[in-house]
PDB file of C-alpha atoms and ligand atoms in Angstrom:
ATOM      1  CA  MET X   1     -52.398 113.716 -15.399  1.00 95.00           C
ATOM      2  CA  ILE X   2     -52.652 111.013 -12.579  1.00 98.00           C
ATOM      3  CA  THR X   3     -55.755 108.777 -12.133  1.00 98.00           C
ATOM      4  CA  LEU X   4     -56.577 107.618  -8.651  1.00 98.00           C
ATOM      5  CA  HIS X   5     -59.200 105.294  -8.728  1.00 97.00           C
ATOM      6  CA  GLY X   6     -61.357 104.220  -6.280  1.00 97.00           C
ATOM      7  CA  PHE X   7     -64.039 105.438  -3.265  1.00 97.00           C
ATOM      8  CA  ALA X   8     -64.103 107.942  -1.128  1.00 98.00           C
ATOM      9  CA  ALA X   9     -65.179 106.002   1.748  1.00 97.00           C
ATOM     10  CA  SER X  10     -61.521 103.901   1.541  1.00 97.00           C
ATOM     11  CA  ASN X  11     -59.790 104.733   4.332  1.00 98.00           C
ATOM     12  CA  TYR X  12     -56.412 103.611   1.787  1.00 98.00           C
ATOM     13  CA  TYR X  13     -58.012 105.081  -0.943  1.00 98.00           C
ATOM     14  CA  ASN X  14     -58.035 109.141   0.753  1.00 98.00           C
ATOM     15  CA  LEU X  15     -54.540 108.429   2.679  1.00 98.00           C
ATOM     16  CA  VAL X  16     -53.395 109.085  -1.141  1.00 98.00           C
ATOM     17  CA  LYS X  17     -56.029 111.495  -2.415  1.00 98.00           C
ATOM     18  CA  HIS X  18     -55.050 113.758   0.633  1.00 98.00           C
ATOM     19  CA  LEU X  19     -50.982 113.178   0.019  1.00 98.00           C
ATOM     20  CA  LEU X  20     -51.918 114.116  -3.998  1.00 98.00           C
ATOM     21  CA  LEU X  21     -53.296 117.106  -2.607  1.00 98.00           C
ATOM     22  CA  TYR X  22     -50.789 117.913  -0.370  1.00 98.00           C
ATOM     23  CA  LYS X  23     -48.122 118.053  -3.284  1.00 98.00           C
ATOM     24  CA  GLU X  24     -50.736 120.235  -5.768  1.00 98.00           C
ATOM     25  CA  LEU X  25     -50.520 117.532  -7.536  1.00 98.00           C
ATOM     26  CA  PRO X  26     -53.270 117.648 -10.398  1.00 98.00           C
ATOM     27  CA  PHE X  27     -55.377 114.282 -10.839  1.00 98.00           C
ATOM     28  CA  GLN X  28     -58.950 112.858 -11.645  1.00 98.00           C
ATOM     29  CA  GLU X  29     -61.132 110.447  -9.976  1.00 98.00           C
ATOM     30  CA  SER X  30     -62.301 107.460 -11.481  1.00 96.00           C
ATOM     31  CA  LEU X  31     -65.191 106.185  -9.358  1.00 95.00           C
ATOM     32  CA  THR X  32     -64.884 101.923  -8.483  1.00 94.00           C
ATOM     33  CA  TYR X  33     -66.186  99.616  -5.858  1.00 93.00           C
ATOM     34  CA  SER X  34     -63.485  96.969  -7.839  1.00 74.00           C
ATOM     35  CA  GLY X  35     -64.794  94.057  -9.656  1.00 73.00           C
ATOM     36  CA  GLY X  36     -64.040  92.800 -12.912  1.00 75.00           C
ATOM     37  CA  ASP X  37     -60.948  91.650 -15.135  1.00 77.00           C
ATOM     38  CA  ASP X  38     -60.352  94.959 -16.325  1.00 88.00           C
ATOM     39  CA  TRP X  39     -60.036  96.588 -12.683  1.00 93.00           C
ATOM     40  CA  LEU X  40     -57.489  93.736 -11.913  1.00 94.00           C
ATOM     41  CA  SER X  41     -55.017  94.513 -14.763  1.00 93.00           C
ATOM     42  CA  ILE X  42     -55.240  97.790 -12.465  1.00 96.00           C
ATOM     43  CA  SER X  43     -54.956  96.854  -9.615  1.00 96.00           C
ATOM     44  CA  PRO X  44     -53.994  92.779  -9.728  1.00 94.00           C
ATOM     45  CA  VAL X  45     -55.561  91.697  -6.363  1.00 93.00           C
ATOM     46  CA  GLY X  46     -58.887  93.745  -7.184  1.00 94.00           C
ATOM     47  CA  LYS X  47     -58.360  96.289  -4.377  1.00 95.00           C
ATOM     48  CA  VAL X  48     -59.157  99.660  -3.815  1.00 96.00           C
ATOM     49  CA  PRO X  49     -56.382 101.978  -4.436  1.00 97.00           C
ATOM     50  CA  ALA X  50     -55.388 102.162  -7.596  1.00 97.00           C
ATOM     51  CA  ILE X  51     -53.633 104.696  -9.855  1.00 98.00           C
ATOM     52  CA  THR X  52     -52.455 105.296 -13.049  1.00 98.00           C
ATOM     53  CA  THR X  53     -49.377 107.328 -13.531  1.00 98.00           C
ATOM     54  CA  ALA X  54     -49.432 110.330 -15.572  1.00 96.00           C
ATOM     55  CA  ASP X  55     -47.213 108.053 -18.596  1.00 96.00           C
ATOM     56  CA  GLY X  56     -49.727 105.530 -17.739  1.00 97.00           C
ATOM     57  CA  ARG X  57     -48.152 102.708 -15.452  1.00 97.00           C
ATOM     58  CA  HIS X  58     -50.744 100.981 -12.929  1.00 97.00           C
ATOM     59  CA  LEU X  59     -49.645 100.918  -9.590  1.00 98.00           C
ATOM     60  CA  SER X  60     -51.686  99.644  -6.075  1.00 97.00           C
ATOM     61  CA  GLU X  61     -50.661  99.213  -3.014  1.00 98.00           C
ATOM     62  CA  SER X  62     -51.662 102.498  -0.662  1.00 98.00           C
ATOM     63  CA  SER X  63     -47.816 102.497   0.685  1.00 97.00           C
ATOM     64  CA  VAL X  64     -46.177 101.555  -2.319  1.00 97.00           C
ATOM     65  CA  ILE X  65     -47.797 104.273  -3.943  1.00 98.00           C
ATOM     66  CA  CYS X  66     -47.107 106.868  -1.233  1.00 97.00           C
ATOM     67  CA  ASP X  67     -43.528 106.080  -1.860  1.00 97.00           C
ATOM     68  CA  PHE X  68     -43.927 106.801  -5.714  1.00 98.00           C
ATOM     69  CA  ILE X  69     -45.489 109.958  -5.477  1.00 98.00           C
ATOM     70  CA  GLU X  70     -42.522 111.185  -2.897  1.00 98.00           C
ATOM     71  CA  GLU X  71     -39.915 109.909  -5.265  1.00 97.00           C
ATOM     72  CA  SER X  72     -41.399 111.703  -8.194  1.00 97.00           C
ATOM     73  CA  TYR X  73     -42.684 114.403  -7.277  1.00 98.00           C
ATOM     74  CA  PRO X  74     -40.210 115.534  -4.754  1.00 96.00           C
ATOM     75  CA  ALA X  75     -41.224 119.179  -3.978  1.00 97.00           C
ATOM     76  CA  LYS X  76     -42.906 119.634   0.075  1.00 97.00           C
ATOM     77  CA  PRO X  77     -40.508 116.831   0.915  1.00 98.00           C
ATOM     78  CA  LEU X  78     -42.571 114.007   3.103  1.00 98.00           C
ATOM     79  CA  TYR X  79     -39.426 111.911   3.955  1.00 98.00           C
ATOM     80  CA  PRO X  80     -36.340 112.610   5.651  1.00 97.00           C
ATOM     81  CA  ALA X  81     -33.094 112.654   3.130  1.00 96.00           C
ATOM     82  CA  ASP X  82     -31.304 110.186   5.633  1.00 97.00           C
ATOM     83  CA  PRO X  83     -31.536 106.689   5.410  1.00 98.00           C
ATOM     84  CA  GLY X  84     -32.104 105.931   8.524  1.00 98.00           C
ATOM     85  CA  GLU X  85     -34.316 108.748   9.165  1.00 97.00           C
ATOM     86  CA  ARG X  86     -36.475 107.802   6.565  1.00 97.00           C
ATOM     87  CA  ALA X  87     -36.675 104.168   7.007  1.00 98.00           C
ATOM     88  CA  ALA X  88     -37.526 105.129  10.970  1.00 98.00           C
ATOM     89  CA  ILE X  89     -41.043 106.750   9.466  1.00 98.00           C
ATOM     90  CA  ARG X  90     -41.442 104.110   6.961  1.00 98.00           C
ATOM     91  CA  GLN X  91     -41.263 101.824  10.568  1.00 98.00           C
ATOM     92  CA  ILE X  92     -44.438 103.476  11.736  1.00 98.00           C
ATOM     93  CA  MET X  93     -46.251 103.172   9.000  1.00 98.00           C
ATOM     94  CA  LYS X  94     -45.775  99.447   7.917  1.00 98.00           C
ATOM     95  CA  ILE X  95     -46.558  98.771  11.875  1.00 98.00           C
ATOM     96  CA  ALA X  96     -49.595 100.921  11.905  1.00 98.00           C
ATOM     97  CA  GLU X  97     -50.601  98.713   9.237  1.00 98.00           C
ATOM     98  CA  LEU X  98     -49.733  95.326   9.922  1.00 98.00           C
ATOM     99  CA  TYR X  99     -50.496  96.115  14.250  1.00 98.00           C
ATOM    100  CA  LEU X 100     -53.696  98.495  14.465  1.00 98.00           C
ATOM    101  CA  GLU X 101     -55.053  98.869  10.588  1.00 97.00           C
ATOM    102  CA  LEU X 102     -55.206  95.078  10.078  1.00 98.00           C
ATOM    103  CA  PRO X 103     -56.479  93.551  12.963  1.00 98.00           C
ATOM    104  CA  SER X 104     -58.796  96.326  12.795  1.00 97.00           C
ATOM    105  CA  ARG X 105     -60.381  94.977  10.236  1.00 97.00           C
ATOM    106  CA  ARG X 106     -61.231  91.967  11.084  1.00 97.00           C
ATOM    107  CA  LEU X 107     -63.837  93.150  12.771  1.00 97.00           C
ATOM    108  CA  ILE X 108     -65.481  95.423   9.914  1.00 95.00           C
ATOM    109  CA  PRO X 109     -67.720  92.125   8.218  1.00 93.00           C
ATOM    110  CA  TYR X 110     -69.172  92.024  11.939  1.00 95.00           C
ATOM    111  CA  ALA X 111     -70.256  95.332  12.054  1.00 93.00           C
ATOM    112  CA  PHE X 112     -71.470  95.813   8.517  1.00 88.00           C
ATOM    113  CA  SER X 113     -73.443  93.023   9.379  1.00 87.00           C
ATOM    114  CA  GLY X 114     -74.676  94.279  12.373  1.00 90.00           C
ATOM    115  CA  LYS X 115     -73.225  91.296  14.728  1.00 94.00           C
ATOM    116  CA  THR X 116     -70.457  91.466  17.333  1.00 96.00           C
ATOM    117  CA  ALA X 117     -67.300  89.676  16.635  1.00 96.00           C
ATOM    118  CA  PRO X 118     -66.952  86.077  18.612  1.00 97.00           C
ATOM    119  CA  LYS X 119     -65.063  86.069  21.913  1.00 96.00           C
ATOM    120  CA  GLU X 120     -61.602  84.500  20.228  1.00 97.00           C
ATOM    121  CA  ILE X 121     -61.900  86.942  17.715  1.00 97.00           C
ATOM    122  CA  GLN X 122     -61.523  90.051  19.776  1.00 97.00           C
ATOM    123  CA  THR X 123     -59.086  88.391  22.370  1.00 97.00           C
ATOM    124  CA  GLU X 124     -57.006  87.776  19.142  1.00 98.00           C
ATOM    125  CA  VAL X 125     -57.086  91.239  17.805  1.00 98.00           C
ATOM    126  CA  SER X 126     -56.934  92.704  20.982  1.00 97.00           C
ATOM    127  CA  LYS X 127     -53.965  90.897  21.245  1.00 98.00           C
ATOM    128  CA  VAL X 128     -52.095  92.010  17.462  1.00 98.00           C
ATOM    129  CA  LEU X 129     -53.966  95.680  18.827  1.00 98.00           C
ATOM    130  CA  ASN X 130     -51.560  95.743  22.589  1.00 98.00           C
ATOM    131  CA  ARG X 131     -48.524  95.200  20.296  1.00 98.00           C
ATOM    132  CA  GLY X 132     -49.213  97.820  17.911  1.00 98.00           C
ATOM    133  CA  VAL X 133     -50.384 100.434  21.031  1.00 98.00           C
ATOM    134  CA  GLY X 134     -46.819  98.879  22.803  1.00 98.00           C
ATOM    135  CA  ALA X 135     -44.893 100.873  19.523  1.00 98.00           C
ATOM    136  CA  MET X 136     -46.421 103.391  18.789  1.00 98.00           C
ATOM    137  CA  GLN X 137     -46.188 104.253  22.556  1.00 98.00           C
ATOM    138  CA  LEU X 138     -42.482 104.377  21.627  1.00 98.00           C
ATOM    139  CA  LEU X 139     -42.210 105.254  18.683  1.00 98.00           C
ATOM    140  CA  CYS X 140     -44.363 108.171  17.882  1.00 98.00           C
ATOM    141  CA  LYS X 141     -43.221 111.701  19.620  1.00 98.00           C
ATOM    142  CA  PHE X 142     -46.265 113.758  18.719  1.00 98.00           C
ATOM    143  CA  SER X 143     -43.829 117.368  19.091  1.00 97.00           C
ATOM    144  CA  PRO X 144     -46.336 118.103  17.179  1.00 97.00           C
ATOM    145  CA  TRP X 145     -46.451 115.863  14.125  1.00 98.00           C
ATOM    146  CA  ILE X 146     -46.472 111.939  14.777  1.00 98.00           C
ATOM    147  CA  ALA X 147     -42.371 111.242  13.968  1.00 98.00           C
ATOM    148  CA  GLY X 148     -41.046 115.052  15.779  1.00 97.00           C
ATOM    149  CA  ASP X 149     -40.978 118.563  14.364  1.00 96.00           C
ATOM    150  CA  LYS X 150     -41.233 118.274  10.392  1.00 97.00           C
ATOM    151  CA  MET X 151     -44.891 116.686   9.009  1.00 98.00           C
ATOM    152  CA  THR X 152     -43.723 113.015   6.796  1.00 98.00           C
ATOM    153  CA  LEU X 153     -45.878 110.793   5.322  1.00 98.00           C
ATOM    154  CA  ALA X 154     -46.551 109.090   8.142  1.00 98.00           C
ATOM    155  CA  ASP X 155     -48.880 111.861   9.917  1.00 98.00           C
ATOM    156  CA  ILE X 156     -51.241 111.266   7.328  1.00 98.00           C
ATOM    157  CA  TYR X 157     -50.685 107.785   6.965  1.00 98.00           C
ATOM    158  CA  VAL X 158     -51.365 106.686  10.210  1.00 98.00           C
ATOM    159  CA  TYR X 159     -53.961 109.561  10.481  1.00 98.00           C
ATOM    160  CA  TYR X 160     -56.398 107.378   7.885  1.00 98.00           C
ATOM    161  CA  VAL X 161     -55.039 104.219   9.500  1.00 96.00           C
ATOM    162  CA  ASN X 162     -56.415 105.400  12.758  1.00 96.00           C
ATOM    163  CA  THR X 163     -60.058 106.081  10.896  1.00 96.00           C
ATOM    164  CA  ILE X 164     -60.981 102.390  11.318  1.00 96.00           C
ATOM    165  CA  VAL X 165     -58.940 101.638  14.159  1.00 96.00           C
ATOM    166  CA  ASN X 166     -60.791 104.353  16.235  1.00 94.00           C
ATOM    167  CA  THR X 167     -64.550 103.351  14.804  1.00 94.00           C
ATOM    168  CA  PHE X 168     -64.243  99.168  15.276  1.00 96.00           C
ATOM    169  CA  SER X 169     -62.464  98.777  18.074  1.00 94.00           C
ATOM    170  CA  ALA X 170     -64.793 101.274  19.655  1.00 93.00           C
ATOM    171  CA  SER X 171     -67.940  99.468  18.564  1.00 93.00           C
ATOM    172  CA  GLN X 172     -66.322  95.865  18.937  1.00 95.00           C
ATOM    173  CA  LEU X 173     -64.410  95.918  21.451  1.00 96.00           C
ATOM    174  CA  ASN X 174     -65.107  98.763  23.435  1.00 95.00           C
ATOM    175  CA  ARG X 175     -61.727  99.940  23.729  1.00 95.00           C
ATOM    176  CA  ASP X 176     -60.519 103.588  22.594  1.00 96.00           C
ATOM    177  CA  ILE X 177     -56.945 102.845  21.047  1.00 96.00           C
ATOM    178  CA  LEU X 178     -55.819 106.118  20.168  1.00 96.00           C
ATOM    179  CA  ALA X 179     -56.403 107.073  24.206  1.00 97.00           C
ATOM    180  CA  GLU X 180     -54.348 104.716  25.019  1.00 97.00           C
ATOM    181  CA  ILE X 181     -51.091 105.832  23.043  1.00 98.00           C
ATOM    182  CA  PRO X 182     -50.543 109.360  24.512  1.00 97.00           C
ATOM    183  CA  GLY X 183     -50.981 112.501  22.521  1.00 98.00           C
ATOM    184  CA  MET X 184     -52.615 110.820  19.669  1.00 98.00           C
ATOM    185  CA  LYS X 185     -55.401 112.250  20.488  1.00 97.00           C
ATOM    186  CA  ALA X 186     -54.280 116.007  19.983  1.00 97.00           C
ATOM    187  CA  TRP X 187     -52.306 115.124  17.092  1.00 98.00           C
ATOM    188  CA  THR X 188     -55.235 113.802  15.978  1.00 97.00           C
ATOM    189  CA  ALA X 189     -57.080 117.041  16.201  1.00 97.00           C
ATOM    190  CA  LEU X 190     -54.091 118.519  15.100  1.00 97.00           C
ATOM    191  CA  MET X 191     -54.923 117.160  11.570  1.00 98.00           C
ATOM    192  CA  SER X 192     -58.159 117.106  11.386  1.00 98.00           C
ATOM    193  CA  GLU X 193     -57.898 120.361  11.082  1.00 97.00           C
ATOM    194  CA  SER X 194     -56.119 121.007   7.844  1.00 97.00           C
ATOM    195  CA  ALA X 195     -57.939 122.512   4.624  1.00 98.00           C
ATOM    196  CA  ILE X 196     -57.294 119.344   2.685  1.00 98.00           C
ATOM    197  CA  ALA X 197     -57.948 116.427   6.037  1.00 98.00           C
ATOM    198  CA  GLN X 198     -61.492 118.631   5.747  1.00 98.00           C
ATOM    199  CA  THR X 199     -61.846 117.966   1.958  1.00 98.00           C
ATOM    200  CA  VAL X 200     -61.331 114.353   1.822  1.00 98.00           C
ATOM    201  CA  GLU X 201     -64.137 114.281   4.811  1.00 98.00           C
ATOM    202  CA  ALA X 202     -66.528 115.823   3.153  1.00 98.00           C
ATOM    203  CA  ASP X 203     -66.427 113.738  -0.333  1.00 98.00           C
ATOM    204  CA  ARG X 204     -65.893 110.684   2.442  1.00 98.00           C
ATOM    205  CA  VAL X 205     -69.572 111.845   4.047  1.00 98.00           C
ATOM    206  CA  ALA X 206     -70.986 112.272   0.356  1.00 98.00           C
ATOM    207  CA  ASN X 207     -69.291 108.913  -0.763  1.00 97.00           C
ATOM    208  CA  MET X 208     -70.918 107.116   2.235  1.00 95.00           C
ATOM    209  CA  PRO X 209     -74.806 106.428   1.424  1.00 96.00           C
ATOM    210  CA  ASN X 210     -73.781 105.156  -2.291  1.00 95.00           C
ATOM    211  CA  PHE X 211     -70.871 103.031  -0.579  1.00 93.00           C
ATOM    212  CA  MET X 212     -73.289 101.453   1.435  1.00 90.00           C
ATOM    213  CA  ALA X 213     -75.802 100.914  -1.260  1.00 92.00           C
ATOM    214  CA  TYR X 214     -72.632  98.935  -3.374  1.00 90.00           C
ATOM    215  CA  ILE X 215     -72.090  97.043   0.221  1.00 85.00           C
ATOM    216  CA  LYS X 216     -75.730  96.087   0.625  1.00 84.00           C
ATOM    217  CA  ALA X 217     -76.164  94.637  -2.992  1.00 86.00           C
ATOM    218  CA  GLN X 218     -72.957  92.755  -2.408  1.00 82.00           C
ATOM    219  CA  GLN X 219     -74.982  90.702   0.550  1.00 73.00           C
ATOM    220  CA  PRO X 220     -76.650  87.352  -0.658  1.00 70.00           C
ATOM    221  CA  ALA X 221     -80.355  88.234  -0.001  1.00 65.00           C
ATOM    222  CA  PRO X 222     -81.636  86.333   2.681  1.00 57.00           C
ATOM    223  CA  LYS X 223     -83.377  82.495   2.679  1.00 62.00           C
ATOM    224  CA  ALA X 224     -87.213  82.587   2.434  1.00 57.00           C
TER     225      ALA X 224
HETATM  226  N1  GSH I   1     -52.572  96.518   1.328  1.00 54.40           N
HETATM  227  C1  GSH I   1     -54.007  97.411   0.379  1.00 54.40           C
HETATM  228  C2  GSH I   1     -55.260  97.603   1.285  1.00 54.40           C
HETATM  229  C3  GSH I   1     -56.580  97.792   0.130  1.00 54.40           C
HETATM  230  C4  GSH I   1     -57.266  97.392   0.420  1.00 54.40           C
HETATM  231  O1  GSH I   1     -57.553  96.268   1.652  1.00 54.40           O
HETATM  232  N2  GSH I   1     -58.735  98.386   0.254  1.00 54.40           N
HETATM  233  C5  GSH I   1     -59.996  98.093   0.177  1.00 54.40           C
HETATM  234  C6  GSH I   1     -60.767  98.673   0.268  1.00 54.40           C
HETATM  235  S1  GSH I   1     -60.893 100.092   1.580  1.00 54.40           S
HETATM  236  C7  GSH I   1     -60.342  96.889  -0.743  1.00 54.40           C
HETATM  237  O2  GSH I   1     -60.410  97.218  -1.785  1.00 54.40           O
HETATM  238  N3  GSH I   1     -61.120  96.226  -0.193  1.00 54.40           N
HETATM  239  C8  GSH I   1     -62.487  95.242  -1.713  1.00 54.40           C
HETATM  240  C9  GSH I   1     -61.632  93.857  -1.536  1.00 54.40           C
HETATM  241  O3  GSH I   1     -60.864  93.335  -0.556  1.00 54.40           O
HETATM  242  O4  GSH I   1     -62.280  93.244  -2.376  1.00 54.40           O
HETATM  243  C10 GSH I   1     -53.632  98.942   0.675  1.00 54.40           C
HETATM  244  O5  GSH I   1     -52.391  99.607   1.164  1.00 54.40           O
HETATM  245  O6  GSH I   1     -53.805  99.531  -0.582  1.00 54.40           O
END
């Protein structure tokens, strides 16, 4: 059986979990907030999520894990068979990761410590987000799925990327990024309707108090 390592407050963890549930694969969850040498033998850069495959191999990096699951368990396919069409799906996922998710993540430490990011960081992040928004405007079809009439891995991937983009660009940049991409809000609502998305969300909400306590414990004690 596959083991999914990590925690439910993580959007990266949740996109892999959504995929496992979609594929109807048996898996167990192993709660970890990362840390320690043992963890590095499972996830070499110490990040969440990681999986241990049914035959005992450890894998990290959410997009790599998704590809592994898709290739190992081809029932209910989420990539087109044609290599060019498959690459177009991966292109959407990669752009969402690099130009929407990662810049938005630069805002998280400010949000978690109750501060607003300095103006120069806001400007830098906004510039990268503008490129991501422009690309998504060009690439996303929302008819009704992100890349056309079939649901693909890009739907699952971008849906969970957007949870970070949405939260932190609103609170730190006063931007509603999803509204800047015509069709994305309606598609988000469509994605949220699925029973799987609702299960994943319920688990996320349940994990939040424990996760916030973990974050608080990581922060340095205030100076006396
Ligand atoms: N590129 C990684 C990013 C994963 C990531 O940043 N995970 C966060 C949790 S949402 C994490 O492990 N943070 C802890 C750390 O950076 O040490 C992926 O796609 O899996």
